[in-house]
Coordinates of C-alpha atoms in Angstrom, one line a residue:
X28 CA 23.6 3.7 -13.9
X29 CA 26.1 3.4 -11.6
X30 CA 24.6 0.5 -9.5
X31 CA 24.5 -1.9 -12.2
X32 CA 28.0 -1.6 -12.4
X33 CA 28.6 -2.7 -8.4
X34 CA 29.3 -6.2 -8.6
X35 CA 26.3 -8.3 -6.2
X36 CA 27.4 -10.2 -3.5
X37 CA 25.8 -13.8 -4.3
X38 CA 25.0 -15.0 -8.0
X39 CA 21.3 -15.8 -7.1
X40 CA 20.7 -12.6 -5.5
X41 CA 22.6 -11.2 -9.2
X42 CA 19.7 -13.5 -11.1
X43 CA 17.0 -12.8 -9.4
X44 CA 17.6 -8.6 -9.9
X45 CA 18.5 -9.6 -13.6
X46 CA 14.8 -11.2 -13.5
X47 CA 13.1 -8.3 -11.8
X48 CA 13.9 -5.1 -13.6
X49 CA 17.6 -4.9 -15.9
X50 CA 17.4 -1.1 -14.8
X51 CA 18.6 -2.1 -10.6
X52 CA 21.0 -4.1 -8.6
X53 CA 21.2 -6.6 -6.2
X54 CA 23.7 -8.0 -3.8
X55 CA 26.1 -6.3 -1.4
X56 CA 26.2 -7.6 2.8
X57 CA 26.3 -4.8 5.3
X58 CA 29.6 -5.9 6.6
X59 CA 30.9 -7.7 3.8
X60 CA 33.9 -5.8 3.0
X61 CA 35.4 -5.7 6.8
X62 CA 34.0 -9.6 6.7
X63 CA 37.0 -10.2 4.0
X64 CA 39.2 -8.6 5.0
X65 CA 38.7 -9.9 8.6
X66 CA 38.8 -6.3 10.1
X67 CA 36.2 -6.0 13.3
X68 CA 32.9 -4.5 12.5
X69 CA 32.2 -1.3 13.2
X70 CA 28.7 -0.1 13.9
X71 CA 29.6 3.9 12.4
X72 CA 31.6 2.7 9.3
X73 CA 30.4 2.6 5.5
X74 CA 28.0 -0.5 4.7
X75 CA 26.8 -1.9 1.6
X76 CA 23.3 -2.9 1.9
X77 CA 21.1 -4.7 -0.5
X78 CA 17.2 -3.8 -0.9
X79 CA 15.0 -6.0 -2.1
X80 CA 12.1 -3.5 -2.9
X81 CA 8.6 -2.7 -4.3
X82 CA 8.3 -0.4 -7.1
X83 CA 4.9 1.7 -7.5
X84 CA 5.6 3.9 -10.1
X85 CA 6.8 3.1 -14.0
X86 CA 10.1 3.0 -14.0
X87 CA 13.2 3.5 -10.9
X88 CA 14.6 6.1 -9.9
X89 CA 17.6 7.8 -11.1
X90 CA 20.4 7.7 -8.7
X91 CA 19.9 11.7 -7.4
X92 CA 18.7 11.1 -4.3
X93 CA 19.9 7.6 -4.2
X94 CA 23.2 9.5 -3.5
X95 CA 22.2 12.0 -1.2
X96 CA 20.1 9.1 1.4
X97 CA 24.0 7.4 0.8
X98 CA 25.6 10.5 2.0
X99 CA 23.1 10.6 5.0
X100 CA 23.0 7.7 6.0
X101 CA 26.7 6.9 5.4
X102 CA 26.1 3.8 2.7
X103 CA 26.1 2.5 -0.3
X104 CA 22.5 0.9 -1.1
X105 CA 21.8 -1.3 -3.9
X106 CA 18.1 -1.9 -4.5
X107 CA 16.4 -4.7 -6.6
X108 CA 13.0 -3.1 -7.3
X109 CA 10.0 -5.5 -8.1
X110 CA 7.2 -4.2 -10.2
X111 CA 4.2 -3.6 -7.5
X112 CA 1.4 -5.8 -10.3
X113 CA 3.8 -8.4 -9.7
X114 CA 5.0 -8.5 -6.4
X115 CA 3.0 -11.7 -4.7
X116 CA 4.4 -13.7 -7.4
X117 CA 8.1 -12.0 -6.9
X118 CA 8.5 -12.3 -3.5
X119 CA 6.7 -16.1 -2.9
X120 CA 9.3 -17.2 -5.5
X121 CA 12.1 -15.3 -3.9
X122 CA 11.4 -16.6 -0.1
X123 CA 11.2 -20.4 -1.6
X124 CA 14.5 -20.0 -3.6
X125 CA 16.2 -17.8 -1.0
X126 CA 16.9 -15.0 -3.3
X127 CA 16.8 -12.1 -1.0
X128 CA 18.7 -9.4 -0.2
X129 CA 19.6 -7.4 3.5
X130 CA 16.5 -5.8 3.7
X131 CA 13.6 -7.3 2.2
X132 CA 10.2 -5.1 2.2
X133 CA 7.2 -7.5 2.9
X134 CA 3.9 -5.6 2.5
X135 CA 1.2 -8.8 1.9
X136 CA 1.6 -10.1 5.3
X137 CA -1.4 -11.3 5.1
X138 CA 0.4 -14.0 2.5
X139 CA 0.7 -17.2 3.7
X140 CA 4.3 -18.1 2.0
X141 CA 5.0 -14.6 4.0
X142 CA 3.6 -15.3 7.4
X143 CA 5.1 -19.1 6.9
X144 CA 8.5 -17.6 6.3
X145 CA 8.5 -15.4 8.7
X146 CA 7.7 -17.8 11.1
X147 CA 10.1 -19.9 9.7
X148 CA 13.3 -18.3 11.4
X149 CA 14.2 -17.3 8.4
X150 CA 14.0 -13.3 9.8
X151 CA 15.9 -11.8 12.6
X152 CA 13.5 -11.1 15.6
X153 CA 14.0 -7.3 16.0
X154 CA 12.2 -6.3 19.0
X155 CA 14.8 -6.6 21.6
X156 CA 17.3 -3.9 19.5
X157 CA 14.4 -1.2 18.7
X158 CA 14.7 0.8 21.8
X159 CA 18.2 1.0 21.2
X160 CA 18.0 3.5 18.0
X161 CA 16.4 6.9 18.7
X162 CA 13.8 7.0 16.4
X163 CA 12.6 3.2 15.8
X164 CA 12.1 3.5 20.0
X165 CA 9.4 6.0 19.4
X166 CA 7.5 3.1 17.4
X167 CA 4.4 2.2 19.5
X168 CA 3.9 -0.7 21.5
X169 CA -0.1 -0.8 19.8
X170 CA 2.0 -0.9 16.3
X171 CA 4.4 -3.1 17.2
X172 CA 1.6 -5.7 18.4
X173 CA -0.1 -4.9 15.2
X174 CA 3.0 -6.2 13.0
X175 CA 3.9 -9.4 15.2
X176 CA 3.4 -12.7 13.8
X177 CA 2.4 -14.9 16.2
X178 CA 3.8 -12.6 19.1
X179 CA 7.0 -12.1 17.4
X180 CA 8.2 -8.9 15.3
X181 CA 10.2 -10.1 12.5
X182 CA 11.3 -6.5 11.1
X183 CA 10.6 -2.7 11.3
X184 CA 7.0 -2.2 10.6
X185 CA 6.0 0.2 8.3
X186 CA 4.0 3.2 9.9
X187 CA 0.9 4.3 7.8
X188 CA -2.0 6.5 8.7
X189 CA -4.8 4.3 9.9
X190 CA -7.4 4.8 7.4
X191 CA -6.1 6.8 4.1
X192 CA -8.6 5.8 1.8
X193 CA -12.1 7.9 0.1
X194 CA -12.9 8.8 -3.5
X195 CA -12.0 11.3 -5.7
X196 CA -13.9 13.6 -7.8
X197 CA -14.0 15.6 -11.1
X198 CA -15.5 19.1 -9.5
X199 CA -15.2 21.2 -12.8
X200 CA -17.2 18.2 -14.2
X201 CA -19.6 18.6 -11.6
X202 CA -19.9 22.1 -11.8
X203 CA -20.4 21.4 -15.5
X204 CA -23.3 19.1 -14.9
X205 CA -25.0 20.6 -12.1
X206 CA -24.1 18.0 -9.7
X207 CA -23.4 18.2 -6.0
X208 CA -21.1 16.6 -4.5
X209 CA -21.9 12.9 -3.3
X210 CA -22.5 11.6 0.2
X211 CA -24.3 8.6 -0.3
X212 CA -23.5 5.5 -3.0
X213 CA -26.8 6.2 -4.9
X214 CA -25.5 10.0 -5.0
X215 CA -21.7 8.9 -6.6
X216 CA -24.0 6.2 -8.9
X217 CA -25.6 9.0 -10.3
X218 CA -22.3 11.2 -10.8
X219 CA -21.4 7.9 -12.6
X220 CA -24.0 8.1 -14.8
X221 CA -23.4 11.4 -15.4
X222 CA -20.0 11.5 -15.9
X223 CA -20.9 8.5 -18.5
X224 CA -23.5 9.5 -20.4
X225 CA -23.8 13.6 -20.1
X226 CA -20.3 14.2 -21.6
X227 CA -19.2 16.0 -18.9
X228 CA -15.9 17.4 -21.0
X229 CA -18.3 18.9 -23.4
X230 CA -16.3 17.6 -26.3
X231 CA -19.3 16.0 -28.1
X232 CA -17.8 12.2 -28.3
X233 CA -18.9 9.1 -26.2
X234 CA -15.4 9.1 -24.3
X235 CA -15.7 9.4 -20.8
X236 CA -17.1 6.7 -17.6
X237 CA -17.9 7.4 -14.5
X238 CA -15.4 5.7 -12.5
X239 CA -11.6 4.2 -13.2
X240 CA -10.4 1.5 -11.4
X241 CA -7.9 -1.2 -11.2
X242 CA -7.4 -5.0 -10.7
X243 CA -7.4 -4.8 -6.8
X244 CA -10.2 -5.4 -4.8
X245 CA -8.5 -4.2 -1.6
X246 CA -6.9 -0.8 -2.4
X247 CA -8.8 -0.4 -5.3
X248 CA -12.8 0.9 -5.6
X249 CA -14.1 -2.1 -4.0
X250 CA -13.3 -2.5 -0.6
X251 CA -13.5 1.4 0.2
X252 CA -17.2 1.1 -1.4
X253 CA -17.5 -2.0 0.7
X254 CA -16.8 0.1 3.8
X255 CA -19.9 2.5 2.5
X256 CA -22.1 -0.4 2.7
X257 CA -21.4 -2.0 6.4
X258 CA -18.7 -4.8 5.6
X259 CA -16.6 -5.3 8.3
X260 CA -12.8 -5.4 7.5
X261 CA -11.8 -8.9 6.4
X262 CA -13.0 -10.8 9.6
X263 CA -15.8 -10.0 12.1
X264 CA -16.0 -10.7 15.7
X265 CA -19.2 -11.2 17.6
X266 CA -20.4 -10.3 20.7
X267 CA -19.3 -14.6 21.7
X268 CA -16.7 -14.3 20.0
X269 CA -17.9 -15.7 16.5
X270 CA -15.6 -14.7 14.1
X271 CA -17.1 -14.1 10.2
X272 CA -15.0 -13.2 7.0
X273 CA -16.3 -10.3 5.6
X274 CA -17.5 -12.5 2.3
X275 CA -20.4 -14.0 4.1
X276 CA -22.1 -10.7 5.0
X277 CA -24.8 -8.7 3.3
X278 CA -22.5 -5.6 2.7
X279 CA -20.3 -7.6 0.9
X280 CA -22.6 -8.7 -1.1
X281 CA -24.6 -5.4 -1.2
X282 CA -20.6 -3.8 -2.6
X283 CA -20.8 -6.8 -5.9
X284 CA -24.1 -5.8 -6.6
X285 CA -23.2 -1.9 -6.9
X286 CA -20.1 -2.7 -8.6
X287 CA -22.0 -4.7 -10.9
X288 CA -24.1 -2.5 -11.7
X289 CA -21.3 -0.1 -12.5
X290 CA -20.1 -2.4 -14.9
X291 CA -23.6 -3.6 -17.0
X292 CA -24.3 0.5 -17.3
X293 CA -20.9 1.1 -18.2
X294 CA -20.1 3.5 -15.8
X295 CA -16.8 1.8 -15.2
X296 CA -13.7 1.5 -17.1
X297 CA -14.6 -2.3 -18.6
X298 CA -11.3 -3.5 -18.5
X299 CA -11.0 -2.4 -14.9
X300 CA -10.1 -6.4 -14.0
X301 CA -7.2 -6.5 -15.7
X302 CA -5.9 -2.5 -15.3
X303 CA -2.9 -2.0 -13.4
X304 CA -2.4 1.2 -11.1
X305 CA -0.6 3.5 -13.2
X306 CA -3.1 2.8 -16.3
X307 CA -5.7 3.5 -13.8
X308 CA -4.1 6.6 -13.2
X309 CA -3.5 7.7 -16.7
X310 CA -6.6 7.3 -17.6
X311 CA -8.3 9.7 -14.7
X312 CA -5.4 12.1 -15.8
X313 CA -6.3 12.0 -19.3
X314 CA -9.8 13.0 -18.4
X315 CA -11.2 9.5 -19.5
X316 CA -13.0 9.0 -16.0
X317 CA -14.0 11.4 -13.3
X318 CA -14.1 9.1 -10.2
X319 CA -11.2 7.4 -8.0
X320 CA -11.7 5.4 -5.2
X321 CA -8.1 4.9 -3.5
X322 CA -5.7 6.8 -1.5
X323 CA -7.0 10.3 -0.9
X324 CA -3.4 11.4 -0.8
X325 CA -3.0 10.2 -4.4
X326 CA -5.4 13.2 -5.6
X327 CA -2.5 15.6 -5.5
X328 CA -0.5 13.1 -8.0
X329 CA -3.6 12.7 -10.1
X330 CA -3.5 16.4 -10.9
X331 CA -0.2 16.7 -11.6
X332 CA 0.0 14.2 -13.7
X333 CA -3.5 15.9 -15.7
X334 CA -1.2 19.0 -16.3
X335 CA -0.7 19.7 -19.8
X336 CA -3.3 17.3 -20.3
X337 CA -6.4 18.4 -18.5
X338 CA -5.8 21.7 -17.3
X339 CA -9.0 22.7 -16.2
X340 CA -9.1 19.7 -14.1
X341 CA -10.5 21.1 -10.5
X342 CA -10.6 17.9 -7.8
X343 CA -13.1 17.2 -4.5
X344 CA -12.1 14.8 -2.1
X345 CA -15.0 13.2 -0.2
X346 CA -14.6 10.5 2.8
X347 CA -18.3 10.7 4.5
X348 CA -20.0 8.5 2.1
X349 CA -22.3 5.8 3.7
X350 CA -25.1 3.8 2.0
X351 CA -28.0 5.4 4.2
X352 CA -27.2 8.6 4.4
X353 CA -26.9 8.4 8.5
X354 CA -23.6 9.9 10.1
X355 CA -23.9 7.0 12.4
X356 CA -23.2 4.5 9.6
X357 CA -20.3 6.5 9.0
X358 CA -17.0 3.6 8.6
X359 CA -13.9 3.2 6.6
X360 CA -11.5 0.1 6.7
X361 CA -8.0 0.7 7.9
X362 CA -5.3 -0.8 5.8
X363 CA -3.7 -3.7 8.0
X364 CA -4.5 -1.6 10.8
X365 CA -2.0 1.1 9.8
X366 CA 0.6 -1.4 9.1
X367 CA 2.4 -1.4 5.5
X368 CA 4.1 -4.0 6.2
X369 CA 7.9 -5.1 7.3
X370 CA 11.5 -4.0 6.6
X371 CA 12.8 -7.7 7.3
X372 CA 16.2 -9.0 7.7
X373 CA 17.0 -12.7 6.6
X374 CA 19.4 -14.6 8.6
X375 CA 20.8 -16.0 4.9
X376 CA 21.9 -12.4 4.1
X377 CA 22.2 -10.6 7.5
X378 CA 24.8 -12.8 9.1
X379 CA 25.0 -11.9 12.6
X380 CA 24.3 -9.3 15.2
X381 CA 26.8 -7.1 14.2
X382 CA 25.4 -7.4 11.1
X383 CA 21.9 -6.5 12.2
X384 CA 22.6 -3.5 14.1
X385 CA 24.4 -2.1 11.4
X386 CA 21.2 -2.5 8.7
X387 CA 19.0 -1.6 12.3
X388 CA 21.1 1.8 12.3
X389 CA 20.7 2.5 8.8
X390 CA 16.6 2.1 8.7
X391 CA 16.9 4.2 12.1
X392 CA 18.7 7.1 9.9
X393 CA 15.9 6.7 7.5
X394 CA 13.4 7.9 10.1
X395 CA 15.5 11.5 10.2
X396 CA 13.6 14.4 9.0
X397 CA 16.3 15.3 6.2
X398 CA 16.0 11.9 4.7
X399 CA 12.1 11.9 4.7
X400 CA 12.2 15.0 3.0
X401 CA 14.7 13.5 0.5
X402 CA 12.5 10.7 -0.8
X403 CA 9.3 12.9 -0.3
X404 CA 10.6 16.1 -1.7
X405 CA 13.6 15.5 -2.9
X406 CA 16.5 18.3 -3.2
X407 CA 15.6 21.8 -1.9
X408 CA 16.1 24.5 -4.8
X409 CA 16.1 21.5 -7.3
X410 CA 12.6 19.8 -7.0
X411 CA 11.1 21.7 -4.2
X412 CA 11.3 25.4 -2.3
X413 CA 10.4 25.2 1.5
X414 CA 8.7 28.9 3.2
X415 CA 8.8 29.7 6.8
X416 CA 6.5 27.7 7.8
X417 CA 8.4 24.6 6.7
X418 CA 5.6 24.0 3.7
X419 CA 7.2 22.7 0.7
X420 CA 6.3 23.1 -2.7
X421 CA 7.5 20.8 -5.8
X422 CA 8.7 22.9 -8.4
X423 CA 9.7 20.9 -10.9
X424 CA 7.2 18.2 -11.0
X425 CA 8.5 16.1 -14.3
X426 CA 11.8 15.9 -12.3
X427 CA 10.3 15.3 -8.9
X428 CA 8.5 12.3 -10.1
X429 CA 11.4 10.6 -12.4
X430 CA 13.6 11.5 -9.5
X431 CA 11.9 11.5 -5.9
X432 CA 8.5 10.0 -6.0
X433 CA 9.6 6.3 -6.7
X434 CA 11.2 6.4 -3.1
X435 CA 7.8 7.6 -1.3
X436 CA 6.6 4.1 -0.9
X437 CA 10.1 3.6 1.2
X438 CA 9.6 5.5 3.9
X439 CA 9.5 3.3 6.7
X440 CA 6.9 6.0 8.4
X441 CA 5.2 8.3 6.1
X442 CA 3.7 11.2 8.3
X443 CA 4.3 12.9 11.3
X444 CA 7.6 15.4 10.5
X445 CA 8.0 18.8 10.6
X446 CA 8.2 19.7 7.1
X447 CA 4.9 19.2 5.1
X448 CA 3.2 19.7 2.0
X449 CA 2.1 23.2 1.1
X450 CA 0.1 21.9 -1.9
X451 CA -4.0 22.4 -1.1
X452 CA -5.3 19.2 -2.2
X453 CA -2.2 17.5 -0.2
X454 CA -3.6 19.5 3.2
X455 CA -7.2 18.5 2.7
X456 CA -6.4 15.0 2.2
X457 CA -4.0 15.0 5.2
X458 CA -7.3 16.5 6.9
X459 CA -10.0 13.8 5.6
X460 CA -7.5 10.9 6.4
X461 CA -7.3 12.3 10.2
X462 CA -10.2 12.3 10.2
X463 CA -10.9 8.9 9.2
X464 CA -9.3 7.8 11.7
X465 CA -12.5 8.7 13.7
X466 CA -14.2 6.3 11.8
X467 CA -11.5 3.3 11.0
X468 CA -12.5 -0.4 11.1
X469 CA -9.7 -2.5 12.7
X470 CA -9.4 -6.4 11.3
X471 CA -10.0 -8.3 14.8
X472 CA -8.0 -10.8 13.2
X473 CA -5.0 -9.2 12.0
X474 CA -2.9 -10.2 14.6
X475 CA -4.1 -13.6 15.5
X476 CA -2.7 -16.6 14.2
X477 CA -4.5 -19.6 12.2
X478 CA -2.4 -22.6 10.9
X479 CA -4.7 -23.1 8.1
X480 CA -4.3 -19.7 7.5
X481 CA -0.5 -19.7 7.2
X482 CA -0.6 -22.8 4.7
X483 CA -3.5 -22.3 2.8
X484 CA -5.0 -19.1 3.0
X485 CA -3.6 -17.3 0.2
X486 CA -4.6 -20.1 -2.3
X487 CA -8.1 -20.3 -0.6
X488 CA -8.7 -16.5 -1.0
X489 CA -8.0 -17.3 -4.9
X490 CA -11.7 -18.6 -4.6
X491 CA -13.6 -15.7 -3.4
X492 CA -11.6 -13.3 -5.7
X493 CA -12.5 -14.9 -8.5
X494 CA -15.5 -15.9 -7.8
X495 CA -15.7 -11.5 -6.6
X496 CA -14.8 -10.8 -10.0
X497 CA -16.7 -13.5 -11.5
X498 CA -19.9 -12.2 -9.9
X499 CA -19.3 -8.5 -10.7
X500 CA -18.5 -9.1 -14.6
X501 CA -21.7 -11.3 -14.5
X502 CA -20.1 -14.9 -15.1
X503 CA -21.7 -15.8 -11.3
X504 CA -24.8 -15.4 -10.1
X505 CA -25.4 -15.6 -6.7
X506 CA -25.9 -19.3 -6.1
X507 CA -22.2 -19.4 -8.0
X508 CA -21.0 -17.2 -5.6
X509 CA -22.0 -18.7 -2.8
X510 CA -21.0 -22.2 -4.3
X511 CA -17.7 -20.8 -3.8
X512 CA -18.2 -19.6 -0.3
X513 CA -19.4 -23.1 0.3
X514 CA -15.8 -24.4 -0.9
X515 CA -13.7 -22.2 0.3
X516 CA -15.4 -23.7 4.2
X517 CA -14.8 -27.3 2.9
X518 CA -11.5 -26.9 1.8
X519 CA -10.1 -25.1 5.0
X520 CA -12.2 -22.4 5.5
X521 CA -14.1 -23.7 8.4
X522 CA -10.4 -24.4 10.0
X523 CA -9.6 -20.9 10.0
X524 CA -12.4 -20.0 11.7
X525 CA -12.5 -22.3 14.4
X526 CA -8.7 -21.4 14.5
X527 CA -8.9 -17.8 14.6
X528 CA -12.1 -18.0 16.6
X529 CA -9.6 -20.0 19.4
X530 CA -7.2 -17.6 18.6
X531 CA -9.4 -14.4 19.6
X532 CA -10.6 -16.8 23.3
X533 CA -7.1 -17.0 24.0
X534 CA -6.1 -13.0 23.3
X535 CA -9.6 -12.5 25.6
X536 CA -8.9 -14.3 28.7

């Protein structure tokens, strides 16, 4: 690949993207060609900008459309890509070492190293410049709140749908089975069962669960399920102002004991605490499971990944699930409140203003509808055809996802362009999730700040996931579990609380 050969502008940005993946490249200022030569900057001339990444698919993309965002947005970009399994670990150990790159994406910023470094100075504040670029002025003041860190927003947020999440269902298997589609969890527990133990392919063998799911408790099955059942999203906020994390209420505890149920019956995949996201998604496509709770959106991947596989695999999306069977109870938690995170700029790599503005321009030019149809679609008459109506089909799927899909999870805003996706399962999930948003759970707490928080949270949440997983595998029982609750308050817990609890008073008054 051509980027490995482009020499990286610092040695520990060059070992760090030796570390990550062999396969990308690091390194590369926006400015620092004119910087050695001494020439003035120039806002509208060539840059080289480094991308310290997350990767969500297999492998990185080839560099097809990696030249054609160059051509458009007039630079030469050269990305270090971190696998997504690993990238808490990658990123903590990159902020400590300062082994970053132009643009770093931040998506946990709910990480304490994150929020600590952000905090930190070691970002550019970008508020001030946004309004001067066409399309990051149309970004919100609500979202722009939503992504500042103590008041302060240290990079261009990424713009999600609120709520994108809901399950995903085998139909022909249903149809097989004569099962209707689910709209309450004891319904989809008995389309688990089904699916487990009625061998819904009809191919005689003992090969199928219910549902497939993956080593996440947050954009995995269980915090979508946890929706179904009344938890609130991460924190709760009284009426006084109490503030409760969502691992001291009864739906959370109502969500273990489904999920553990799923797992004694075997109507999960029992390796599902140690499966990564593309295994889980194999395995669905290989017709080893007939239920995914995740992204709606990811239902149109899903099936094209089953072709040649699992042809006859027909797909329902449902998003109205609720434990009692009452509309009212209707809820769905919105991912960081429709933030995916930050395009940050360190001061280590992005030297000065000039600097800024230039890396500022070229995130601006990402937000053009030709580039977001480069890293959706990719190349019109090569991976996709486009009608009238500005509906595009991908015709060359194998292509379009060696190619073109590993830049989706780039796009600093992923909806709201003209050109859309003419594929029926794409539509009716870009229905469901609008109309989730009828129904989304906001964190109260998202954009508060809590000291004890910022230093310890991350390592404090260690204890209630594991002591989560601990309890669902059935290594806990509940007295364990709530041992664990017990000394996640002791060690800082009840700090964070009382913190974020001020926090909210202050916001209020």
């Amino acid at each position: 690949m051509k980027k490995v050969a482009r020499k990286a502008r610092k040695t520990g940005a060059l070992l760090l993207c030796t570390t990550i993946l062999l396969l990308s490249a690091c390194g590369g200022g926006a400015s620092s060609n004119q910087a050695a030569s001494g020439e003035p900057y120039d806002e509208n001339s060539k840059a080289n900008i480094s991308w310290l990444n997350i990767l969500h698919t297999a492998s990185p993309p080839t560099d097809t459309i990696l030249n054609k965002i160059e051509e458009k947005t007039n630079t030469d970009i050269q990305f270090s890509w971190i696998p997504d399994a690993s990238k808490e670990e990658r990123i903590n150990t990159s902020l400590a070492s300062d082994s970053l790159a132009d643009i770093v994406t931040l998506t946990l910023l709910d990480n304490s190293s994150v929020r600590n470094s952000l905090k930190s100075g070691l970002f550019w504040e970008v508020e001030p410049y946004l309004n001067d670029y066409p399309n990051l002025a149309k970004i919100s003041e609500d979202t722009r709140r939503s992504a500042s860190i103590g008041g302060t927003l240290y990079g261009v947020p990424f713009q999600k749908d609120l709520a994108r999440n809901g399950v995903t269902i085998r139909k022909d298997w249903l149809d097989k089975l004569g099962l209707e589609t689910p709209h309450t969890t004891a319904e989809l527990m008995e389309v688990a069962r089904a699916f487990t133990e009625d061998d819904p392919d009809g191919n005689g063998k003992d090969d199928t669960t219910g549902f497939v799911d993956r080593s996440d408790l947050i954009y995995g099955a269980f915090k979508t399920l946890s929706s179904y059942f009344g938890t609130p999203n991460i924190w709760e906020v009284s009426a006084d102002g109490k503030m409760t994390p969502e691992f001291m209420t009864q739906g959370y505890v109502d969500t273990m004991d489904y999920m553990k149920e799923l797992y004694q019956k075997g109507y999960i995949n029992q390796d599902f605490a140690v499966t990564a996201k593309t295994d889980q998604q194999q395995k669905f496509a290989q017709g080893r499971a007939g239920i995914y709770v995740g992204a709606i959106f990811d239902s149109k991947n899903l099936l094209n990944m089953a072709k040649g596989i699992q042809d006859d695999m027909e797909l329902v999306l449902v998003n109205d699930i609720t434990s009692t069977g009452n509309e009212a109870d209707r809820a769905i938690w919105a991912a960081n409140n429709g933030i995916g995170g930050l395009l940050s700029f360190p001061r280590s790599e992005v030297k000065d203003e000039a600097e800024l503005k230039r890396v500022l321009k070229f995130v601006n030019d990402l937000l053009d509808e030709d580039v977001y149809a480069l890293m959706t679609y990719g190349i019109e008459g090569t991976h996709y055809t486009v009608d009238d109506q500005d509906a595009a089909t991908i015709t060359n799927t194998d292509l379009w996802q060696q190619e073109v899909q590993p830049f989706s999870a780039s796009r600093p805003k992923e909806s709201g362009f003209k050109i859309h996706d003419a594929d029926p399962l794409k539509k009716e999930s870009d229905k469901l999730i609008a109309d989730n948003a009828n129904y989304a759970v906001l964190n109260p707490a998202y954009s508060l700040e809590s000291e004890t928080y910022n230093t310890q949270g991350s390592e404090l949440q260690k204890t209630i996931t594991d002591a989560t997983y601990k309890y669902i595998l059935g290594e806990l029982d509940r007295a364990g579990f709530d041992a664990a609750v017990e000394s996640w308050k002791k060690s800082g817990g009840d700090a964070i609380i009382a913190e974020y609890e001020s926090a909210y008073k202050e916001v209020q008054s």
